[in-house]
Amino acid sequence: MKDMVLKKVEKIVRRHGFDDISVSMENGVVYFNGSVPSVEDFVQIGLAAGKIKTVRGVVNNLYYPGRKKKKKKQGMEEKIGAADIVIVGGGITGCFIARELSRYDLNIILVEKAEDVATGATKANNAMVHTGIGEYMGTLKQKLCIEGHLMYEKVANELHVPYKKCGMWIITTKHTLKHYKIPSFIADFISKRIIPFIVLRRGKKLGIPMQSVNRRELLEQEPNVTGKALAAVYSPTYGVTCPYHLTVALAENAMENGVKIMLNSEVTDIVTGDGIVKSVITTKGTIDTNFVVNAAGLYADEIADMAGAREYTIHPKKGSTLIFDKEYGNYINHSMSLLKFPRTEHYKGGGIMLTVDGNIQWGPTMESPSRMEDKSVASDDIEQIFRHFSLLTPDFPKNVIIAYFAGLRAATFTEDFFIRSSERVKGFVHAAGIQSPGLAASPAVAKMVLSILKDEGLEMRENKNFNPYRKKPVIFRELSNGEKEKLIEQNPLYGKIVCRCEQVTEGEVVDVIHSPVPALNVDAVKRRTRAGMGRCQGAFCLPRIARIISRETGVPMEEIVKNSEHSNLFVGKAKCLLGEGDDES
Amino acid sequence: MRNEFTCIECPLGCAITAEKKGDEITVTGNRCARGKKYVIQEMTDPRRTLTTTVFVENGIHSLLPVRSDGKIPRDAMGRCVRELSKIKAKTPVKCGDVIAANTGGTGVAIIASRDMVKK
Amino acid sequence: MKAEVVVIGGGPAGLAAALKASEHADVMLLEREDELGGILPQCIHDGFGNFIFNEMMTGPEYAQHFIDGVKKSDIDVRLETAVLEIGMDRKIVATNPAGIMEIEARAIVLAMGCRERTRNQILIPGTRPAGIYTAGTAQRLINIEGVMPGRKIVMLGSGDVGLIMARRFALEGAEVEGVYELLPKPGGLTRNIVQCLDDYDIPLHLSHTITDIKGKERVEGVTIARVDESMSPIKETERFIPCDCLILAVGLIPENELSKQVGIAIDKRTGGPFVDEHMETSVPGIFACGNVAHVHDLVDDVTLASEIAGTYAGKYAAGKIEEAGRVNITAGKNVRYVVPQFLRGLDMDSITFYFRVKEESEDVNIVISDGDRIIFEKREMVVKPPEMVKVVMPSSLLANTGGEVRIDVEGKYEK
């Protein structure tokens, strides 16, 4: 079997015509070594091997021009504690796992290298809680997406995190089959009848409720949708949430149930011996443990490498998203996506959505290959989104855009989740390659990881004090006048508006600065309170938010950062640049 | 010696060229006499109003806006600004109070641009 | 609680309106900051009051004059008070540290000012590091908060706000690498080009824009490029400028979120409400003045229009207004917009029209006509888009018009 697969891979390599590639295989994992002329080749070969059915993982060590060697960081040998289990990574995956594990009587430490949770792919996620209808059949991500989606309402209610069943239109238009030069009456027929039928059938097979509507019905319910629409399938259970709110809520609930979360703590090495995990070395100290969950997102392959458990390579896929003014929030009634064939990576997923806060969101794009640290948005990305999604709502006033951003998805070359215990190191569990539908799948991913940990021998006794509920945070703008009055009576800071676009009060800002996972910089405050997410994008409130952070934390105003350690907002106090100088003006 | 000027006396903004021959200055490009006067002033003794801030103790803000009480030589602005960066005003301040007397040796005072009460 | 006139915003517009309104009715002034003045406390440069007081005052000095007046008056000032909503029948809900206020007002003056156009709205590609500020925010940081936004600055936009800030940065010891302007003509007053750029040897690059921002955590540099006639960047002219701070002075937008809530008709050309000669909007009893109505160049004009708004808001609250037939004002040849957009009654001695031209021109004739009949003419030496034009005419000339009055700017135009 292995020889058959190896032969297939070697054929792929030969087809590409590169002679500096060596291939080997072990335990279902393909290893590439050598070099290729470009990053495109690097990705293509990896993906081609990953497509082979019995290939579990692809470790792609091919060098390409510009590929950076991962710098080894210096950790602290000093032992700072012991844990039953260490979770590496504080995104939606790691925090969900932490919260679920806290149901058991365990000493759990989550280590996150950045200054806050959810700073990686989670932060740039487009917030859709997919039903699973759009995933490739038979994949792990499809299975976990369908499962996870059904678990969402419960956890959102327990944690007081916004979750709306916004519904989703899957729409066919005159553009659906435009790529294929077939006569329009055939294309229309396929788009009106065949494609919706296939979608409905798939939904039925997977147990996902869907309804088919004709053009007239669609236009009645969505007056602003394009006149070129032909048919649609409506998915009523499609949901939308707020990815960073959810991640913060999970982290805080986990902490309340005993989990220790270490921020600004980067894992630099993992010590193993006798085939088991012995300890995790971080920049803040060493933790003795026998169990590690690798939820390190873009860096999961590096973490796996440290433990000698590397079975995949992560290649990033950038996605850009556009956000539009809330004023147009009622332009559509439900989210919508356009079915366009061929289904290249560019046209998979994404759509026009309503966020939980009432903004319209277009995107995301899917760009491959992407560079590891590159989250810039190019004018082509913006153009592409404008072009593609205008096909759904051609008259939408695109000039009411208020923000755009990009994130990197952590993808494996098998383009599926990699969730399993390591073949080589006992106690090391991978929760890697979590790209779309990682957000929707997260409750199921956590459940799966827990069951794997049990099989690996982690003793899981029930934590009798586990409390699944998190206290509802104060969201001033959502309260009635009477509730606002009561709140201000208790604490006058809730009566002082600091962000006028989103009506955020000083009281809420102070709350998040002192919360269990504290917001100590402007972006962390922004993600939790929405201060700075409105149409003025912080022009008015940034000085005030920075001032409040300074006051509440004691950090001098001139040292306040935007997000990470060196993202200083200011270069110093006023007049700090007026040196002695010469006397010419 | 700079001899290309944009007159700022009126919205026309004439582009004026000046030539200095000995003690005489001739100007071309101006459409009225104010332009000539402006350019001669700029060439012999260009002056500006200085507006900046100084640190203030115990105020509701940490900075007090100030202005020069009259125009100071343009070329003394840098020196004055550096001098002013080292002083600290005291509250309470009334709009017009003298904050620094002879700034940068110009003979012009720097005065407060607003009231500021003690915190 | 009930109130006669409620003025929303304590900047130059609100202060002037409140003072005039208080001559006719009781006034409550709501301001969300903890001091009055609006944007003026951070505008420490001079150039204010040249018209009205014949003095070149600084922003704070100009504000002080009106703040002193308000202190001496009976105006009920509520600081740290933000309006959350305005409902039908002029019911205002506001919040401050003392609690929620629900106010039934007889007349309202909207004076909320404007906000700045953001990087995102002009779609500059690149990363999103620290060190990108709009000029107004940078002004607040330097002049009030006491922190320096950067040490090597690139400025996009040559409007007055940008020019003033270029000088401010230079005076605080920063290096201003250059000011880049999309249009082929500068956006600000010539006086500012001379005193803010020329004086400090700061180069002005017209017909340029920014095509990329680099920097992971903090700005590391920007790419600038020249643009063609359709304002598209010319790729071959791209040049990378290392810097640590990008300042954007790319326009002001009247802040009318509250106005839209209460159904006031908004003029797309100004971004503000349609107003008549009393500065009354399409909703009776609600007036708008200052930058919330349209973006002004000079605060003196804000004061004059706001005094009218305040006077009539006060009269309205006191029940002293009579309405006559409506006259629409049309923006004609080379006129981008005119405020007021319509007239309701001619009880004022004179009417002031404020407008901006589309194209620069010299030696023009401003013609106000009623159908074929010319009712008023005025010559102007030069008109430019960044310099708002004012025409004051006796309102008797507007009597007996057919309901449509037009303003044209006739003259030689560049092609």
Coordinates of C-alpha atoms in Angstrom, one line a residue, chain A residues 130-575:
Chain A
H130 CA -21.6 27.0 8.8
T131 CA -24.0 24.1 8.7
G132 CA -21.5 21.9 6.9
I133 CA -23.4 21.9 3.6
G134 CA -20.4 23.5 1.8
E135 CA -17.7 21.1 2.9
Y136 CA -16.2 18.3 0.8
M137 CA -18.0 15.0 1.5
G138 CA -16.3 12.5 3.7
T139 CA -13.9 15.0 5.3
L140 CA -13.3 15.3 9.0
K141 CA -14.0 19.0 8.8
Q142 CA -17.4 18.3 7.3
K143 CA -18.3 15.8 10.0
L144 CA -17.1 18.1 12.8
C145 CA -18.8 21.2 11.2
I146 CA -22.2 19.5 11.2
E147 CA -21.8 18.3 14.7
G148 CA -20.3 21.5 16.0
H149 CA -23.0 23.7 14.4
L150 CA -25.7 21.9 16.3
M151 CA -23.9 22.5 19.6
Y152 CA -23.6 26.3 19.1
E153 CA -26.8 27.6 20.6
K154 CA -26.3 25.9 23.9
V155 CA -22.8 27.2 24.5
A156 CA -23.6 30.7 23.2
N157 CA -26.4 30.9 25.7
E158 CA -24.3 29.5 28.6
L159 CA -21.6 32.1 27.9
H160 CA -23.8 35.0 26.9
V161 CA -22.1 35.3 23.5
P162 CA -24.1 36.6 20.6
Y163 CA -25.3 33.9 18.2
K164 CA -28.0 34.5 15.6
K165 CA -29.6 32.0 13.2
C166 CA -29.4 34.6 10.4
G167 CA -30.1 32.1 7.7
M168 CA -28.3 31.8 4.4
W169 CA -29.3 32.0 0.8
I170 CA -27.3 29.8 -1.6
I171 CA -28.0 31.5 -4.9
T172 CA -27.6 30.7 -8.5
T173 CA -27.5 33.5 -11.1
K174 CA -26.6 34.0 -14.7
H175 CA -23.0 34.0 -13.5
T176 CA -23.1 30.6 -12.0
L177 CA -22.1 28.7 -15.1
K178 CA -20.8 31.7 -17.2
H179 CA -17.4 30.1 -17.2
Y180 CA -18.6 27.2 -19.3
K181 CA -19.6 28.5 -22.8
I182 CA -22.9 26.6 -22.9
P183 CA -26.1 28.0 -24.4
S184 CA -27.9 30.1 -21.9
F185 CA -31.1 28.1 -21.9
I186 CA -29.2 25.0 -20.8
A187 CA -27.2 26.9 -18.2
D188 CA -30.4 28.5 -16.9
F189 CA -32.1 25.1 -16.6
I190 CA -29.1 23.6 -14.8
S191 CA -28.9 26.6 -12.5
K192 CA -32.7 26.7 -11.8
R193 CA -33.3 23.0 -11.4
I194 CA -30.3 20.8 -11.3
I195 CA -28.0 22.6 -8.9
P196 CA -30.7 23.4 -6.3
F197 CA -31.8 19.8 -6.5
I198 CA -28.3 18.6 -5.8
V199 CA -27.9 21.0 -2.9
L200 CA -31.2 20.0 -1.4
R201 CA -30.3 16.3 -1.8
R202 CA -27.0 16.8 -0.1
G203 CA -28.7 18.7 2.7
K204 CA -31.1 15.8 3.2
K205 CA -28.3 13.3 3.2
L206 CA -26.5 15.3 5.9
G207 CA -29.5 16.1 7.9
I208 CA -29.2 19.9 7.3
P209 CA -32.6 21.6 6.8
M210 CA -32.9 23.4 3.5
Q211 CA -35.7 24.9 1.4
S212 CA -35.7 25.6 -2.3
V213 CA -37.2 28.9 -3.7
N214 CA -37.7 30.2 -7.1
R215 CA -36.5 33.5 -8.5
R216 CA -39.8 35.4 -7.7
E217 CA -39.8 34.2 -4.1
L218 CA -36.2 35.1 -3.6
L219 CA -36.7 38.6 -5.0
E220 CA -39.7 39.1 -2.8
Q221 CA -37.8 38.3 0.3
E222 CA -34.6 40.0 -0.8
P223 CA -35.6 43.0 -2.9
N224 CA -31.9 44.1 -3.3
V225 CA -30.6 40.9 -4.7
T226 CA -29.5 40.9 -8.3
G227 CA -32.1 40.7 -11.0
K228 CA -29.9 38.1 -12.6
A229 CA -30.7 35.6 -9.8
L230 CA -32.2 32.4 -11.1
A231 CA -32.9 30.3 -8.0
A232 CA -31.9 29.8 -4.4
V233 CA -31.8 27.3 -1.6
Y234 CA -32.4 28.7 1.8
S235 CA -30.6 27.3 4.8
P236 CA -32.6 28.5 7.9
T237 CA -30.2 27.2 10.5
Y238 CA -27.1 29.0 9.2
G239 CA -25.7 31.0 12.1
V240 CA -23.4 33.9 12.8
T241 CA -21.5 34.7 16.0
C242 CA -18.7 36.9 17.1
P243 CA -15.5 34.8 17.0
Y244 CA -13.4 36.8 19.4
H245 CA -16.2 37.4 21.9
L246 CA -16.7 33.6 21.9
T247 CA -13.0 32.9 22.4
V248 CA -12.7 35.4 25.3
A249 CA -15.8 34.0 26.9
L250 CA -14.5 30.5 26.6
A251 CA -11.2 31.5 28.1
E252 CA -12.8 33.4 31.0
N253 CA -15.2 30.5 31.7
A254 CA -12.2 28.1 31.6
M255 CA -10.3 30.3 34.0
E256 CA -13.3 30.5 36.3
N257 CA -13.3 26.7 36.3
G258 CA -9.6 26.5 37.2
V259 CA -7.7 26.8 34.0
K260 CA -4.5 28.9 34.1
I261 CA -4.0 31.0 31.0
M262 CA -0.5 32.3 30.4
L263 CA -0.3 35.1 27.8
N264 CA 2.9 36.5 26.2
S265 CA 4.3 32.9 26.7
E266 CA 5.8 31.3 23.7
V267 CA 6.6 27.6 23.6
T268 CA 10.2 27.2 22.6
D269 CA 10.7 23.5 23.1
I270 CA 9.0 20.3 24.2
V271 CA 11.0 17.8 26.1
T272 CA 10.2 14.1 25.5
G273 CA 11.7 10.9 26.8
D274 CA 10.9 7.3 26.5
G275 CA 8.3 8.2 23.9
I276 CA 6.3 10.4 26.2
V277 CA 6.0 14.1 26.9
K278 CA 8.0 15.3 29.8
S279 CA 7.8 19.1 29.9
V280 CA 7.0 22.2 27.9
I281 CA 9.6 25.0 27.8
T282 CA 8.3 28.5 27.2
T283 CA 9.7 32.0 27.3
K284 CA 8.2 32.4 30.8
G285 CA 9.5 29.1 32.2
T286 CA 9.2 25.3 32.0
I287 CA 6.1 23.3 32.9
D288 CA 6.3 19.6 33.7
T289 CA 3.5 17.7 32.0
N290 CA 2.8 14.4 30.2
F291 CA 0.0 15.7 28.0
V292 CA 0.1 18.4 25.3
V293 CA -2.6 19.6 23.0
N294 CA -1.2 21.3 20.0
A295 CA -3.7 24.0 18.9
A296 CA -1.1 26.4 17.7
G297 CA -2.7 27.4 14.5
L298 CA -0.2 28.7 11.9
Y299 CA 2.7 27.4 14.0
A300 CA 1.2 23.9 14.8
D301 CA 3.8 22.2 12.6
E302 CA 6.7 24.0 14.5
I303 CA 5.2 22.9 17.8
A304 CA 4.8 19.4 16.6
D305 CA 8.4 19.4 15.4
M306 CA 9.6 20.4 18.9
A307 CA 8.1 17.2 20.2
G308 CA 9.4 15.1 17.4
A309 CA 5.8 14.6 16.3
R310 CA 5.7 16.4 13.0
E311 CA 3.2 14.8 10.6
Y312 CA 2.1 17.8 8.6
T313 CA 3.3 21.2 7.3
I314 CA 1.0 24.2 7.6
H315 CA 0.7 26.5 4.6
P316 CA -1.1 29.8 5.2
K317 CA -4.0 30.9 3.1
K318 CA -4.9 34.6 3.3
G319 CA -8.4 35.8 3.4
S320 CA -9.5 39.5 3.2
T321 CA -12.9 40.8 4.3
L322 CA -14.7 44.1 3.9
I323 CA -17.0 45.7 6.5
F324 CA -19.7 48.2 5.6
D325 CA -21.5 50.9 7.6
K326 CA -24.3 49.7 9.9
E327 CA -26.6 52.2 8.3
Y328 CA -27.1 49.7 5.5
G329 CA -27.6 46.7 7.8
N330 CA -31.1 46.1 6.5
Y331 CA -30.0 46.0 2.9
I332 CA -30.4 42.2 3.1
N333 CA -32.5 40.1 5.4
H334 CA -30.4 37.0 5.5
S335 CA -26.8 36.2 4.5
M336 CA -26.2 35.1 1.0
S337 CA -23.6 33.3 -1.0
L338 CA -23.2 32.9 -4.8
L339 CA -22.7 29.5 -6.3
K340 CA -20.2 29.9 -9.1
F341 CA -18.5 27.1 -11.0
P342 CA -15.9 25.9 -11.4
R343 CA -15.4 25.8 -7.6
T344 CA -11.8 26.9 -7.4
E345 CA -10.5 27.8 -4.1
H346 CA -11.3 31.4 -4.9
Y347 CA -15.0 30.8 -5.1
K348 CA -15.4 28.5 -2.3
G349 CA -17.3 30.0 0.7
G350 CA -17.6 33.5 1.7
G351 CA -20.6 35.6 1.1
I352 CA -22.5 38.7 1.9
M353 CA -23.4 38.6 5.5
L354 CA -25.0 40.4 8.4
T355 CA -22.7 40.4 11.4
V356 CA -24.2 40.1 14.9
D357 CA -23.6 43.8 15.3
G358 CA -25.6 44.7 12.2
N359 CA -22.8 45.5 9.8
I360 CA -22.8 44.1 6.3
Q361 CA -19.7 42.1 5.6
W362 CA -18.3 40.9 2.2
G363 CA -15.7 38.2 1.9
P364 CA -13.5 36.4 2.6
T365 CA -11.2 35.9 -0.3
M366 CA -9.0 32.8 -0.5
E367 CA -5.4 33.4 -1.6
S368 CA -2.8 30.7 -2.0
P369 CA 0.1 30.7 -1.7
S370 CA 0.3 33.3 1.0
R371 CA 3.3 34.4 3.1
M372 CA 3.4 33.4 6.7
E373 CA 3.5 36.9 8.3
D374 CA 1.7 38.8 5.5
K375 CA -1.7 40.1 6.5
S376 CA -1.7 43.0 4.2
V377 CA -4.7 43.8 2.0
A378 CA -3.8 44.6 -1.6
S379 CA -5.9 46.7 -3.9
D380 CA -6.5 43.6 -6.0
D381 CA -8.0 41.8 -3.0
I382 CA -10.4 44.7 -2.5
E383 CA -11.2 44.8 -6.2
Q384 CA -11.8 41.1 -6.3
I385 CA -14.3 41.3 -3.4
F386 CA -16.1 44.2 -5.0
R387 CA -16.3 42.4 -8.3
H388 CA -17.4 39.0 -7.0
F389 CA -19.9 40.1 -4.4
S390 CA -21.4 42.8 -6.6
L391 CA -22.7 39.9 -8.6
L392 CA -25.1 39.3 -5.7
T393 CA -26.1 42.9 -4.8
P394 CA -25.0 45.1 -7.8
D395 CA -26.5 48.3 -6.4
F396 CA -25.0 48.2 -3.0
P397 CA -23.2 51.5 -2.2
K398 CA -19.7 50.2 -1.9
N399 CA -18.5 53.6 -0.8
V400 CA -20.0 53.1 2.7
I401 CA -17.1 50.7 3.4
I402 CA -15.7 51.4 6.9
A403 CA -13.0 48.7 7.3
Y404 CA -11.1 45.9 5.7
F405 CA -8.7 43.4 7.1
A406 CA -7.0 40.1 6.3
G407 CA -6.1 36.9 8.2
L408 CA -4.2 33.7 7.5
R409 CA -5.9 30.3 7.6
A410 CA -3.7 27.5 9.0
A411 CA -4.1 24.8 6.3
T412 CA -2.5 21.4 6.0
F413 CA -1.7 20.0 2.6
T414 CA -4.4 17.4 3.0
E415 CA -6.7 20.4 3.3
D416 CA -8.5 18.8 6.3
F417 CA -8.3 19.0 10.0
F418 CA -5.5 17.0 11.6
I419 CA -6.9 15.9 14.9
R420 CA -5.3 12.8 16.4
S421 CA -2.8 11.6 18.9
S422 CA 0.8 11.5 17.7
E423 CA 2.1 8.2 16.3
R424 CA 5.4 8.8 17.9
V425 CA 4.9 10.6 21.2
K426 CA 2.4 9.4 23.7
G427 CA 0.4 12.2 25.3
F428 CA 0.8 14.6 22.3
V429 CA -2.4 15.4 20.6
H430 CA -2.7 17.4 17.4
A431 CA -5.6 19.8 16.9
A432 CA -4.1 21.3 13.8
G433 CA -4.9 22.5 10.3
I434 CA -8.0 24.2 11.6
Q435 CA -9.0 26.3 8.7
S436 CA -12.6 26.9 7.6
P437 CA -15.0 25.6 9.1
G438 CA -12.9 25.8 12.2
L439 CA -15.2 28.2 14.0
A440 CA -18.4 26.2 13.4
A441 CA -16.6 22.9 14.2
S442 CA -14.9 24.1 17.4
P443 CA -17.4 22.5 19.9
A444 CA -17.0 19.2 18.1
V445 CA -13.3 19.6 17.7
A446 CA -13.0 20.1 21.5
K447 CA -15.2 17.0 22.1
M448 CA -13.1 14.9 19.7
V449 CA -9.8 16.1 21.4
L450 CA -11.2 15.2 24.8
S451 CA -12.0 11.7 23.7
I452 CA -8.6 11.3 22.2
L453 CA -7.0 12.4 25.4
K454 CA -9.0 9.9 27.3
D455 CA -7.8 7.1 25.0
E456 CA -4.2 8.4 25.5
G457 CA -4.7 7.7 29.2
L458 CA -5.5 11.2 30.6
E459 CA -7.4 10.6 33.8
M460 CA -10.6 12.5 33.6
R461 CA -12.5 12.7 36.8
E462 CA -15.5 15.0 36.9
N463 CA -15.0 18.5 38.3
K464 CA -18.0 18.8 40.6
N465 CA -17.6 22.6 40.8
F466 CA -17.7 23.1 37.0
N467 CA -19.9 26.1 36.2
P468 CA -20.8 26.3 32.5
Y469 CA -22.3 29.8 32.9
R470 CA -20.5 33.0 32.5
K471 CA -21.8 36.3 33.9
K472 CA -23.3 38.4 31.1
P473 CA -21.0 41.4 30.4
V474 CA -22.5 44.9 30.4
I475 CA -23.3 46.1 26.9
F476 CA -24.7 49.5 27.5
R477 CA -26.1 50.2 24.1
E478 CA -28.3 47.1 24.3
L479 CA -30.0 48.1 27.6
S480 CA -33.3 49.8 28.0
N481 CA -33.4 53.4 29.4
G482 CA -34.5 52.0 32.7
E483 CA -31.7 49.5 32.8
K484 CA -29.1 52.1 31.8
E485 CA -30.3 54.4 34.6
K486 CA -29.9 51.7 37.2
L487 CA -26.5 50.8 35.9
I488 CA -25.3 54.4 36.0
E489 CA -26.6 54.8 39.6
Q490 CA -24.3 51.9 40.6
N491 CA -21.4 53.2 38.7
P492 CA -21.3 56.7 37.1
L493 CA -18.7 55.6 34.6
Y494 CA -21.4 53.8 32.7
G495 CA -22.9 57.2 32.0
K496 CA -19.8 58.5 30.2
I497 CA -19.7 57.7 26.5
V498 CA -16.2 57.3 25.2
C499 CA -16.9 55.8 21.8
R500 CA -19.8 57.7 20.2
C501 CA -20.1 55.7 17.0
E502 CA -20.8 52.5 18.9
Q503 CA -22.1 54.1 22.2
V504 CA -19.5 52.5 24.4
T505 CA -19.2 53.8 27.9
E506 CA -16.1 54.3 30.1
G507 CA -17.5 51.7 32.5
E508 CA -17.4 49.0 29.9
V509 CA -13.8 49.9 29.0
V510 CA -12.7 49.8 32.6
D511 CA -14.5 46.4 33.0
V512 CA -12.6 44.7 30.2
I513 CA -9.3 46.1 31.4
H514 CA -9.9 44.4 34.7
S515 CA -11.5 41.2 33.3
P516 CA -9.9 37.7 33.8
V517 CA -8.3 37.8 30.4
P518 CA -7.5 41.5 30.6
A519 CA -7.6 43.9 27.7
L520 CA -4.4 45.9 28.1
N521 CA -4.1 47.5 24.7
V522 CA -6.3 49.5 22.4
D523 CA -7.1 46.6 20.0
A524 CA -8.0 44.2 22.9
V525 CA -10.4 46.8 24.3
K526 CA -11.8 47.3 20.8
R527 CA -12.5 43.6 20.2
R528 CA -14.3 43.3 23.5
T529 CA -16.3 46.6 23.6
R530 CA -16.5 47.6 19.9
A531 CA -14.9 51.0 20.8
G532 CA -13.1 51.9 17.6
M533 CA -15.1 49.7 15.3
G534 CA -17.6 52.3 14.2
R535 CA -17.6 54.6 11.2
C536 CA -14.9 57.0 12.5
Q537 CA -12.6 53.9 13.2
G538 CA -11.3 55.3 16.5
A539 CA -10.4 58.8 15.3
F540 CA -12.4 60.2 18.2
C541 CA -12.1 57.5 20.9
L542 CA -8.5 56.2 20.5
P543 CA -6.9 59.0 22.6
R544 CA -9.6 58.5 25.3
I545 CA -9.2 54.7 25.3
A546 CA -5.4 55.0 25.6
R547 CA -5.8 57.4 28.4
I548 CA -8.2 55.1 30.3
I549 CA -5.8 52.1 29.8
S550 CA -3.0 54.2 31.1
R551 CA -4.9 55.3 34.1
E552 CA -6.2 51.8 35.0
T553 CA -2.9 49.9 34.5
G554 CA -0.4 52.5 35.5
V555 CA 1.4 52.3 32.2
P556 CA 2.4 55.8 31.1
M557 CA 0.3 57.1 28.3
E558 CA 3.3 57.4 25.9
E559 CA 3.9 53.7 26.3
I560 CA 0.5 52.4 25.4
V561 CA 0.5 50.0 22.5
K562 CA -2.1 49.2 19.8
N563 CA -1.8 45.4 20.2
S564 CA 1.5 43.6 20.3
E565 CA 4.6 44.6 22.3
H566 CA 6.2 46.9 19.7
S567 CA 3.0 48.4 18.3
N568 CA 3.6 51.6 20.1
L569 CA 1.0 54.2 19.4
F570 CA 3.3 57.1 20.3
V571 CA 7.0 57.8 20.2
G572 CA 7.1 59.6 23.5
K573 CA 5.7 62.6 25.4
A574 CA 5.0 65.9 23.7
K575 CA 8.2 67.8 23.0

